[in-house]
Coordinates of C-alpha atoms in Angstrom, one line a residue:
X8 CA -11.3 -21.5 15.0
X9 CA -9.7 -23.0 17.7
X10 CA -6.6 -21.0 19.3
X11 CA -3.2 -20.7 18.3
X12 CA -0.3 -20.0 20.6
X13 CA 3.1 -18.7 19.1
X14 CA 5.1 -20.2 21.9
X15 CA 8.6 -18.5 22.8
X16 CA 8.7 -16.2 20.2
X17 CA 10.9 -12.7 19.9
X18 CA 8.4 -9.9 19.2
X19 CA 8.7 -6.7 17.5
X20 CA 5.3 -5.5 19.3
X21 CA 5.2 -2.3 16.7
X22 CA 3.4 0.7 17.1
X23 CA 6.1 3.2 18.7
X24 CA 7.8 -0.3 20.3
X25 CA 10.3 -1.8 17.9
X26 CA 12.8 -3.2 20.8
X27 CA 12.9 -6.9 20.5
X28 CA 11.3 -9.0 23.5
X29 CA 12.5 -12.3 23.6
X30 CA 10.8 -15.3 24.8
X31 CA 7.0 -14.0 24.3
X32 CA 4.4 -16.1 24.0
X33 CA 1.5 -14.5 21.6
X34 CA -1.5 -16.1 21.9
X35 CA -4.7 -15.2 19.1
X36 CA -8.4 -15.8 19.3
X37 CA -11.0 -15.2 17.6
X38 CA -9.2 -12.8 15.2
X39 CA -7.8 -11.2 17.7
X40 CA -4.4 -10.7 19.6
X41 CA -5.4 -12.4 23.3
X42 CA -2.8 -12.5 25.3
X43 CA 0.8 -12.1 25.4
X44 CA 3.3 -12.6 28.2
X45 CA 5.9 -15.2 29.1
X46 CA 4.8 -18.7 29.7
X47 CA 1.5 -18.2 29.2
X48 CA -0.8 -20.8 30.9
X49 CA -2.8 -22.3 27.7
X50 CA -4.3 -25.7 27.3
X51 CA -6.8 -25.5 24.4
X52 CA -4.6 -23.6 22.2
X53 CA -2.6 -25.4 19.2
X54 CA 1.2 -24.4 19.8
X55 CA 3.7 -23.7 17.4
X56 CA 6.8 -23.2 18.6
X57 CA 8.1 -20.1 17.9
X58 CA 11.4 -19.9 19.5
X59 CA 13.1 -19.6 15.9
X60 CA 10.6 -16.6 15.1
X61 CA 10.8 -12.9 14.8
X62 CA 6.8 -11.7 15.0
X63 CA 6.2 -8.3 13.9
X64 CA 2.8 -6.5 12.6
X65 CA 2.2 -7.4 9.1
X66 CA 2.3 -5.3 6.2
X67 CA 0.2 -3.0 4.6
X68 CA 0.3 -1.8 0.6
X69 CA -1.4 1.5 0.7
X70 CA -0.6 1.9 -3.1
X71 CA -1.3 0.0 -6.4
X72 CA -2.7 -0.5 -9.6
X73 CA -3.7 -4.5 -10.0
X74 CA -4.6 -5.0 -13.8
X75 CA -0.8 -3.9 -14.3
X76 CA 0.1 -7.2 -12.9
X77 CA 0.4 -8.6 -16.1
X78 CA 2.0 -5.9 -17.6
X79 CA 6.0 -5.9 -16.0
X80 CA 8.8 -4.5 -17.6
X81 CA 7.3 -2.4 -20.3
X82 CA 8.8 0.5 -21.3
X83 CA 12.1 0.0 -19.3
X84 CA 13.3 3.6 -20.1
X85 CA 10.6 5.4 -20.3
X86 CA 9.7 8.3 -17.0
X87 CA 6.0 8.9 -16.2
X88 CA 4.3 10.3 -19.4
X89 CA 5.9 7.8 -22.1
X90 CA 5.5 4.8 -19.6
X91 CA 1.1 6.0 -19.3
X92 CA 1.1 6.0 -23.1
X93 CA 2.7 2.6 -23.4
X94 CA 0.1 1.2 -20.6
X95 CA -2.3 3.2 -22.2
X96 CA -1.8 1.9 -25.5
X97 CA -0.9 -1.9 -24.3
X98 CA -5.2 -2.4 -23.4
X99 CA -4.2 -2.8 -19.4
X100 CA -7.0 -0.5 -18.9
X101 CA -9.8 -2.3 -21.0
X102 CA -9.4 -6.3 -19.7
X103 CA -12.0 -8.9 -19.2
X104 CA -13.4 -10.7 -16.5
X105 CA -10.9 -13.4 -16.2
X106 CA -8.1 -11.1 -16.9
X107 CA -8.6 -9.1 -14.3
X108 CA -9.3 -12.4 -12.1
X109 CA -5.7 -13.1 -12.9
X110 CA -4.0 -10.3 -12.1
X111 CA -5.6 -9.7 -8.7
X112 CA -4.6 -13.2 -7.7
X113 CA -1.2 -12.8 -9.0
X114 CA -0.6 -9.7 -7.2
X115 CA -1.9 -11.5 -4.1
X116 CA 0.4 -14.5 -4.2
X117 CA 3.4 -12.0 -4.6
X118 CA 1.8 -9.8 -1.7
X119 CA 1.2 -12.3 0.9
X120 CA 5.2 -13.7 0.5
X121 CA 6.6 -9.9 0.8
X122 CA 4.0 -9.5 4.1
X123 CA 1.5 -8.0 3.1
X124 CA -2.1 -8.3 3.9
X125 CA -3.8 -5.7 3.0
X126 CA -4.0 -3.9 -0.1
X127 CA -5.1 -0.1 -1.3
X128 CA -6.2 -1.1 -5.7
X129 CA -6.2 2.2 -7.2
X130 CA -8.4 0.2 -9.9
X131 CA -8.2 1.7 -13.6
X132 CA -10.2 0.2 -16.0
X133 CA -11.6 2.3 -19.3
X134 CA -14.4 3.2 -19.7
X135 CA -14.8 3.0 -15.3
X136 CA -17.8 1.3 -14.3
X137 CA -19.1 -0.5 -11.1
X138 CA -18.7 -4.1 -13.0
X139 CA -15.3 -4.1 -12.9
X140 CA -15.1 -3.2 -9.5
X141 CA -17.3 -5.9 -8.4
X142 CA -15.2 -8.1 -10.2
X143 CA -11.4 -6.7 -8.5
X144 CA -13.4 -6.8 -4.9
X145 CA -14.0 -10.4 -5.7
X146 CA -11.1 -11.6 -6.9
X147 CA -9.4 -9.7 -3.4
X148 CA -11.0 -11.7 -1.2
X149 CA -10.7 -15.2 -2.8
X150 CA -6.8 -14.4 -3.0
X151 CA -7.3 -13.9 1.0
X152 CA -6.1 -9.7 1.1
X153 CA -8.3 -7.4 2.9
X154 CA -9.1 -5.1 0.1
X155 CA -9.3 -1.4 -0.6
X156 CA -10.5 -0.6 -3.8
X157 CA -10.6 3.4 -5.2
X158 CA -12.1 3.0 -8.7
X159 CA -9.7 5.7 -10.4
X160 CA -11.9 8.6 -12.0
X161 CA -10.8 11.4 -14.0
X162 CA -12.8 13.6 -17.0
X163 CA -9.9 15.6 -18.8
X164 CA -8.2 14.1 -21.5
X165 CA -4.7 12.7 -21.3
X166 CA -1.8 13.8 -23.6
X167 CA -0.5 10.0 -23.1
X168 CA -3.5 8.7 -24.3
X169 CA -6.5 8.9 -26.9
X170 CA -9.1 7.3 -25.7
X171 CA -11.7 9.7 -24.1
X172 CA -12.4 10.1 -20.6
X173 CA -16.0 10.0 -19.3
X174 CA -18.5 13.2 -18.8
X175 CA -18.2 14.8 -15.4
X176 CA -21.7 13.3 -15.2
X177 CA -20.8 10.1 -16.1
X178 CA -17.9 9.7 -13.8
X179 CA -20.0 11.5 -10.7
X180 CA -23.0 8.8 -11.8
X181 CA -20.4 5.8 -11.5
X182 CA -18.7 7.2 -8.1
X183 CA -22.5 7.5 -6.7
X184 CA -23.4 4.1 -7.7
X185 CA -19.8 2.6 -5.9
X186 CA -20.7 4.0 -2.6
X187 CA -23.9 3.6 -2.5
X188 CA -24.2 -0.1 -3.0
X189 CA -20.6 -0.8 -2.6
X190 CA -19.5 -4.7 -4.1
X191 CA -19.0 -7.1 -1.8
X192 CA -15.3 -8.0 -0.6
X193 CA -13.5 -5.3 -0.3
X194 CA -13.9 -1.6 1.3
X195 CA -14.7 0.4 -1.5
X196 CA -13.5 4.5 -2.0
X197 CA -13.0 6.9 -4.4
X198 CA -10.2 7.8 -6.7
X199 CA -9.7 10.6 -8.6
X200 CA -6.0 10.2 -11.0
X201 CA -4.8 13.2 -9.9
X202 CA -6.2 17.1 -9.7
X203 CA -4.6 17.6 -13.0
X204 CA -6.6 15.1 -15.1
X205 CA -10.0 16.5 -13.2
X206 CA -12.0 19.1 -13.5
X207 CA -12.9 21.1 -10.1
X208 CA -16.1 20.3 -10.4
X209 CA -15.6 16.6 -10.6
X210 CA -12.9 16.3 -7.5
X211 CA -15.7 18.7 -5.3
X212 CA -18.6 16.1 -6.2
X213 CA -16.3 13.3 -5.2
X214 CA -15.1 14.8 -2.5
X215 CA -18.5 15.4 -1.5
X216 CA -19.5 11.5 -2.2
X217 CA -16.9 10.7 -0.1
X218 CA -18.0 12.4 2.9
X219 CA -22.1 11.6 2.5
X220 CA -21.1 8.0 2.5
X221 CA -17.9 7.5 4.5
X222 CA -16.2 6.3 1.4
X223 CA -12.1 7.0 1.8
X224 CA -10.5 9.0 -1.4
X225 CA -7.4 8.1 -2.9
X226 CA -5.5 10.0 -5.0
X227 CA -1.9 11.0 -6.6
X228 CA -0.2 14.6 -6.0
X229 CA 2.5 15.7 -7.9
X230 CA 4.1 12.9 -8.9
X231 CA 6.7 14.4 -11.0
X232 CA 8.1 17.8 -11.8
X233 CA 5.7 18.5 -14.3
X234 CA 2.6 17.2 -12.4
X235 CA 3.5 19.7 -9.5
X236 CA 4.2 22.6 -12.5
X237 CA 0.7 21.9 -14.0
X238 CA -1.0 21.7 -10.8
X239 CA 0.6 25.4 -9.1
X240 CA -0.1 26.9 -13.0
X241 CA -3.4 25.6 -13.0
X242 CA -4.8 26.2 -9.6
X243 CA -2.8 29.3 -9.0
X244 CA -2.0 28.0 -5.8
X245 CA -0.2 25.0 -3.9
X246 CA -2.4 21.6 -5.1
X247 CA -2.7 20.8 -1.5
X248 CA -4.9 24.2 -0.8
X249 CA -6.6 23.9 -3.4
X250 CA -7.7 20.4 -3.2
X251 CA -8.7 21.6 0.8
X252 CA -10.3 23.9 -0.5
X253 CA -12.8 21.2 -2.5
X254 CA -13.0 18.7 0.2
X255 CA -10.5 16.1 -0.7
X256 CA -8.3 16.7 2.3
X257 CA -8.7 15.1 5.8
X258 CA -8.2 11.7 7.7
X259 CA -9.9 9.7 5.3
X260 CA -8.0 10.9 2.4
X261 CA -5.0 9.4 0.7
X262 CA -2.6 10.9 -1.2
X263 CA -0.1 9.0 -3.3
X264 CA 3.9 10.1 -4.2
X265 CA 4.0 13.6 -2.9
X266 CA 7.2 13.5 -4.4
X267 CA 7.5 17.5 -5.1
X268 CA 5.8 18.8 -2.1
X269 CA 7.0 22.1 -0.1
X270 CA 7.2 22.1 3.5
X271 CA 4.3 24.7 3.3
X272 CA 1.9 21.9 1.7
X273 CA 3.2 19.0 4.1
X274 CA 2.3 21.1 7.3
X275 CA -1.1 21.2 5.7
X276 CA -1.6 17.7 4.7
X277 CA -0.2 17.1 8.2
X278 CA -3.0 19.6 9.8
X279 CA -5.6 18.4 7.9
X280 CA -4.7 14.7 8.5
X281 CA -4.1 13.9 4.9
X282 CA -2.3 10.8 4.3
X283 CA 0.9 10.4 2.4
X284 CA 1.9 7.4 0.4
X285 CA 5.2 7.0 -0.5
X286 CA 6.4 4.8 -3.4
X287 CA 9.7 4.4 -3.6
X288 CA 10.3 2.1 -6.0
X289 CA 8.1 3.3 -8.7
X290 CA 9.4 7.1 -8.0
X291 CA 13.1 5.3 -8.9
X292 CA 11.7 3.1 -11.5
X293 CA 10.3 6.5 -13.8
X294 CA 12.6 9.0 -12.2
X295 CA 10.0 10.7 -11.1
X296 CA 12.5 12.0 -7.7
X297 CA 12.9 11.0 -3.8
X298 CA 9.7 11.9 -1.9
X299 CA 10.5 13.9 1.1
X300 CA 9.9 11.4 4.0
X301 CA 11.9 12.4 6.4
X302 CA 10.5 16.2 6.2
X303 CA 6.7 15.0 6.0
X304 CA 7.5 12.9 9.9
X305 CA 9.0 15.9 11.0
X306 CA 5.8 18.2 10.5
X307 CA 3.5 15.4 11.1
X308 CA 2.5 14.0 8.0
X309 CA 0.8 10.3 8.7
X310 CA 3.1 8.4 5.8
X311 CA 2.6 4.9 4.5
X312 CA 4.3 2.9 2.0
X313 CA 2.7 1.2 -1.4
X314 CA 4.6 -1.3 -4.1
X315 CA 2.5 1.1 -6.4
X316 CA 1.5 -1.2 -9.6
X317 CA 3.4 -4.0 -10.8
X318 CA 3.5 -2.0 -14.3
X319 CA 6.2 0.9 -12.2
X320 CA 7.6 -1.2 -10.1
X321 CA 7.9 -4.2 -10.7
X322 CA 6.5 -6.3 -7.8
X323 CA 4.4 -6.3 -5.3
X324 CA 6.9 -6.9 -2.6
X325 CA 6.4 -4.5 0.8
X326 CA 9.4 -6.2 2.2
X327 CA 11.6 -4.3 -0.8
X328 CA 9.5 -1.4 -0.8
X329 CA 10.0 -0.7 2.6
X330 CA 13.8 -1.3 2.2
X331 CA 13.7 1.4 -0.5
X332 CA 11.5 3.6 1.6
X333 CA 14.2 3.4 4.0
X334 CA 17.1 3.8 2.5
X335 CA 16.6 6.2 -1.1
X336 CA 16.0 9.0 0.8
X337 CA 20.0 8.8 1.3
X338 CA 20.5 8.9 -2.8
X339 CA 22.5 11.7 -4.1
X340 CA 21.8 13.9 -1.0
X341 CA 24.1 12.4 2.4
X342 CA 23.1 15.8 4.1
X343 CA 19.3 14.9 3.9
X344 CA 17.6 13.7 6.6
X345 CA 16.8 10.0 6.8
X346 CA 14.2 8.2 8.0
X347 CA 14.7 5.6 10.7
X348 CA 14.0 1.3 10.8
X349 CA 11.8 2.4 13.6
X350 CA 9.8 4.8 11.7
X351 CA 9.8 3.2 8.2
X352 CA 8.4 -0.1 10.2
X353 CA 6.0 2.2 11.6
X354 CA 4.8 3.1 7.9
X355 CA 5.1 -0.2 6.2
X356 CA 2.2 -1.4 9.0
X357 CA 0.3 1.1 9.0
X358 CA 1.1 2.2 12.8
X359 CA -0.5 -1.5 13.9
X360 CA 1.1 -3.2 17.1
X361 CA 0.6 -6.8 17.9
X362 CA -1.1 -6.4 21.4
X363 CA -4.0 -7.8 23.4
X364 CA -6.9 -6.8 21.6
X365 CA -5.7 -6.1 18.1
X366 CA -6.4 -7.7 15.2
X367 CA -4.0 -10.7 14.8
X368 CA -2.4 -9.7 11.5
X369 CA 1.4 -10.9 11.9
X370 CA 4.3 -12.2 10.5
X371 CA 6.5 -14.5 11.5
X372 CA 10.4 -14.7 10.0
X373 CA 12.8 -17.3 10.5
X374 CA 15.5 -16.2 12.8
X375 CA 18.0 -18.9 11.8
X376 CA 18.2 -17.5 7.8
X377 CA 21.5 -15.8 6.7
X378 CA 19.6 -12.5 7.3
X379 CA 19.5 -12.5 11.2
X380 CA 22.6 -14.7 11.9
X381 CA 24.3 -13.6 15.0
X382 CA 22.3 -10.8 15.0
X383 CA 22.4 -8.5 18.3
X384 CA 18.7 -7.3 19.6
X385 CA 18.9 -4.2 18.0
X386 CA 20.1 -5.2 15.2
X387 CA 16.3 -7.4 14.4
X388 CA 14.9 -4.5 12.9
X389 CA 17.5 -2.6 10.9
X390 CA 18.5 -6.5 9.5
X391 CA 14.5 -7.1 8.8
X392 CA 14.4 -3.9 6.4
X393 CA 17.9 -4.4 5.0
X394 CA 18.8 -7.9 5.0
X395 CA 15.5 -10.5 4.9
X396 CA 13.9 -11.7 1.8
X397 CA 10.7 -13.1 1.2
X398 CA 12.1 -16.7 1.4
X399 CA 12.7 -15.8 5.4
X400 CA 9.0 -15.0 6.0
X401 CA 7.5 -18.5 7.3
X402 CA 4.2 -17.8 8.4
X403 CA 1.6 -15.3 7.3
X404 CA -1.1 -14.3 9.0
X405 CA -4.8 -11.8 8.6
X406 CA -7.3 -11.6 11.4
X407 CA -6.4 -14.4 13.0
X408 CA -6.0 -17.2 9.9
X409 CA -3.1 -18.5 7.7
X410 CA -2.3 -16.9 4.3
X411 CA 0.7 -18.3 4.5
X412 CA 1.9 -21.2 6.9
X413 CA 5.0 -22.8 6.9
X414 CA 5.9 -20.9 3.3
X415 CA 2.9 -22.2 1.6
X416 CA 0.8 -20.0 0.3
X417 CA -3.2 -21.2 1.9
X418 CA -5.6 -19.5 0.2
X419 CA -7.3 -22.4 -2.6
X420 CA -7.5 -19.8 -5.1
X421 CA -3.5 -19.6 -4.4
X422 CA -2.9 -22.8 -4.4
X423 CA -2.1 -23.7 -8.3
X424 CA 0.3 -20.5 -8.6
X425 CA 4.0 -20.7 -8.4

């Protein structure tokens, strides 16, 4: 592709850097971030002139469920258990080719307008099988996401539900088959539902998939009171232990909600690398509590941000996800600590920073919308998370090409939806 140089823009560079420079010019190559500096001296580049734009990293959705894309607004009232039955009993978790099609490209659309492009799909579909996944890994790259699919796996039956789960065997034979010929079009992991809905023996032999093949694992921990009860009755020790203890723990794990955590088990996740996803919205949605953000930075703990399905949310918007990241923490407890713009940008990309050499994923925001009107330099990023919409974000952008340009969505398979 032929280069593009973002002439004159105001840069939020990201990283540990979110003090606006004004009057960059960003150029991208290949993919890649090129160059950046003021006036840069380009002549085969196309230029767009980016005086009017705020360029940041883009977003990343470490957290959701895509067949729930098609299933918003159920069970209104309902917290965690009730709400699975209602899924459950709704067939979200049995759909068809096309179906699933659907949903993944729905959940794109909305994804690329809040920022986002890449995506973690903890993918449920009963009974689990490599088909499916094929099919979700697809349907992720025609929509244009980078995507990160953790078939979800678990082989104790559900209280919420009556369908039953696959043998350990059958669930260890389906997580072999995944990483060892992964589908095409997406990076593929492994995802156990939780520790509670899986036998040891089953979260040791995906754990120990997962390391023979490099596959990431993908998981949630103690979601809710009673999830965190079950686990400690259980295990007979923090969940966190014990699931080091089986090999789910490390850099290449992932573990979503943490809401009921102590600050014994986030100094372990944060020694042992583990990642924490928090999901704000979906935590308020089923009253499942506040995750404990702030505390998790303050050990250590490597924290990103997921919309978590459209079925507990109910979008797929990082822009509002991140502004609830950022600011329920404050809910009901003023004496808490908080997490910062800086920091809460830092989670909602993933720690990325737009310079020379990076991967050219980036947004650019229109800085003449209500949002960032008279706006003071540090002011950008506090009125980013609090104050821009989705209708602000102009261009859209994933290794180096256009998911969105100009607010048009660019993707073909996009192109029909509203």
């Amino acid at each position: 592709m032929r280069p593009l140089l973002f002439r004159g823009a105001t840069l939020l560079a990201g990283g540990t850097d979110w003090a606006p420079r004004a009057g960059v010019d960003v150029l991208v190559a290949e993919g890649r971030i090129a160059a950046i500096g003021a006036a840069l001296d380009v002549t085969d580049a196309e230029v767009i002139d980016a005086r009017p734009m705020l360029l940041l990293p883009a977003f990343i959705n470490a957290h959701t469920h895509s067949p729930e894309a098609l299933a918003r607004g159920r069970a209104p009232m309902a917290r965690l258990d009730e709400w699975l039955a209602a899924e459950y009993a709704d067939g979200q978790d049995a759909l068809p080719e096309a179906r699933i099609r659907q949903a993944i490209l729905v959940s794109a659309a909305e994804a690329i307008r809040g920022g986002a492009v890449q995506v973690t799909d903890h993918f449920r579909q009963i009974p689990p099988n490599v088909e499916s996944v094929a099919i979700a890994a697809a349907a992720w790259a025609e929509g244009g996401i980078r995507g990160r699919i953790a078939m979800m796996l678990r082989d104790l039956p559900s209280p919420s539900a009556s369908f039953t789960p696959p043998s350990t065997a059958q669930a260890l034979a389906v997580a072999e088959a995944l990483v060892k010929a992964p589908p095409k079009g997406a990076e593929i992991g492994l995802g156990p539902s939780a520790p509670q809905r899986c036998t040891d023996e089953l979260l040791a032999g995906l754990g120990a998939l997962a390391r023979e093949h490099g596959a990431f694992l993908h998981l949630h921990l103690c979601e809710t009171v009673k999830d965190a009860a079950d686990c400690r009755t259980r295990f007979g020790t923090d969940p966190v232990a014990h699931l080091e203890k089986l090999g789910l723990t490390g850099p290449r794990a992932e573990f979503a909600h943490c809401v009921h955590l102590t600050d014994a088990e986030l100094e372990r996740m944060a020694a042992t690398g583990t990642l924490m996803v928090h999901n704000p919205l979906a935590n308020l949605r089923l009253g499942s509590g506040i995750a404990p953000v702030a505390r998790a930075l303050s050990r250590g703990v490597r924290v990103a941000i997921g919309s978590d399905g459209p079925g507990s949310n109910d979008t797929q918007d990082m822009l509002e996800a991140a502004k609830f990241a950022l600011l329920l923490p404050r809910a009901g407890r003023p004496d808490a600590e908080w997490p910062t713009p800086a920091q809460v940008l830092a989670m909602a990309t993933g720690g990325a920073a737009l310079v020379p050499g990076a991967r050219a994923d980036l947004l650019a925001f229109d800085l003449r919308a209500a949002a960032f009107t008279d706006a003071k330099p540090e002011e950008l990023a506090p009125r980013l998370l609090m104050a821009a919409r989705p209708r602000d974000l102009k261009h859209v952008m994933a290794d180096g090409a256009f998911l969105m340009r100009d607010g048009a969505l660019v993707p073909p398979a996009l192109a029909a939806l509203p």
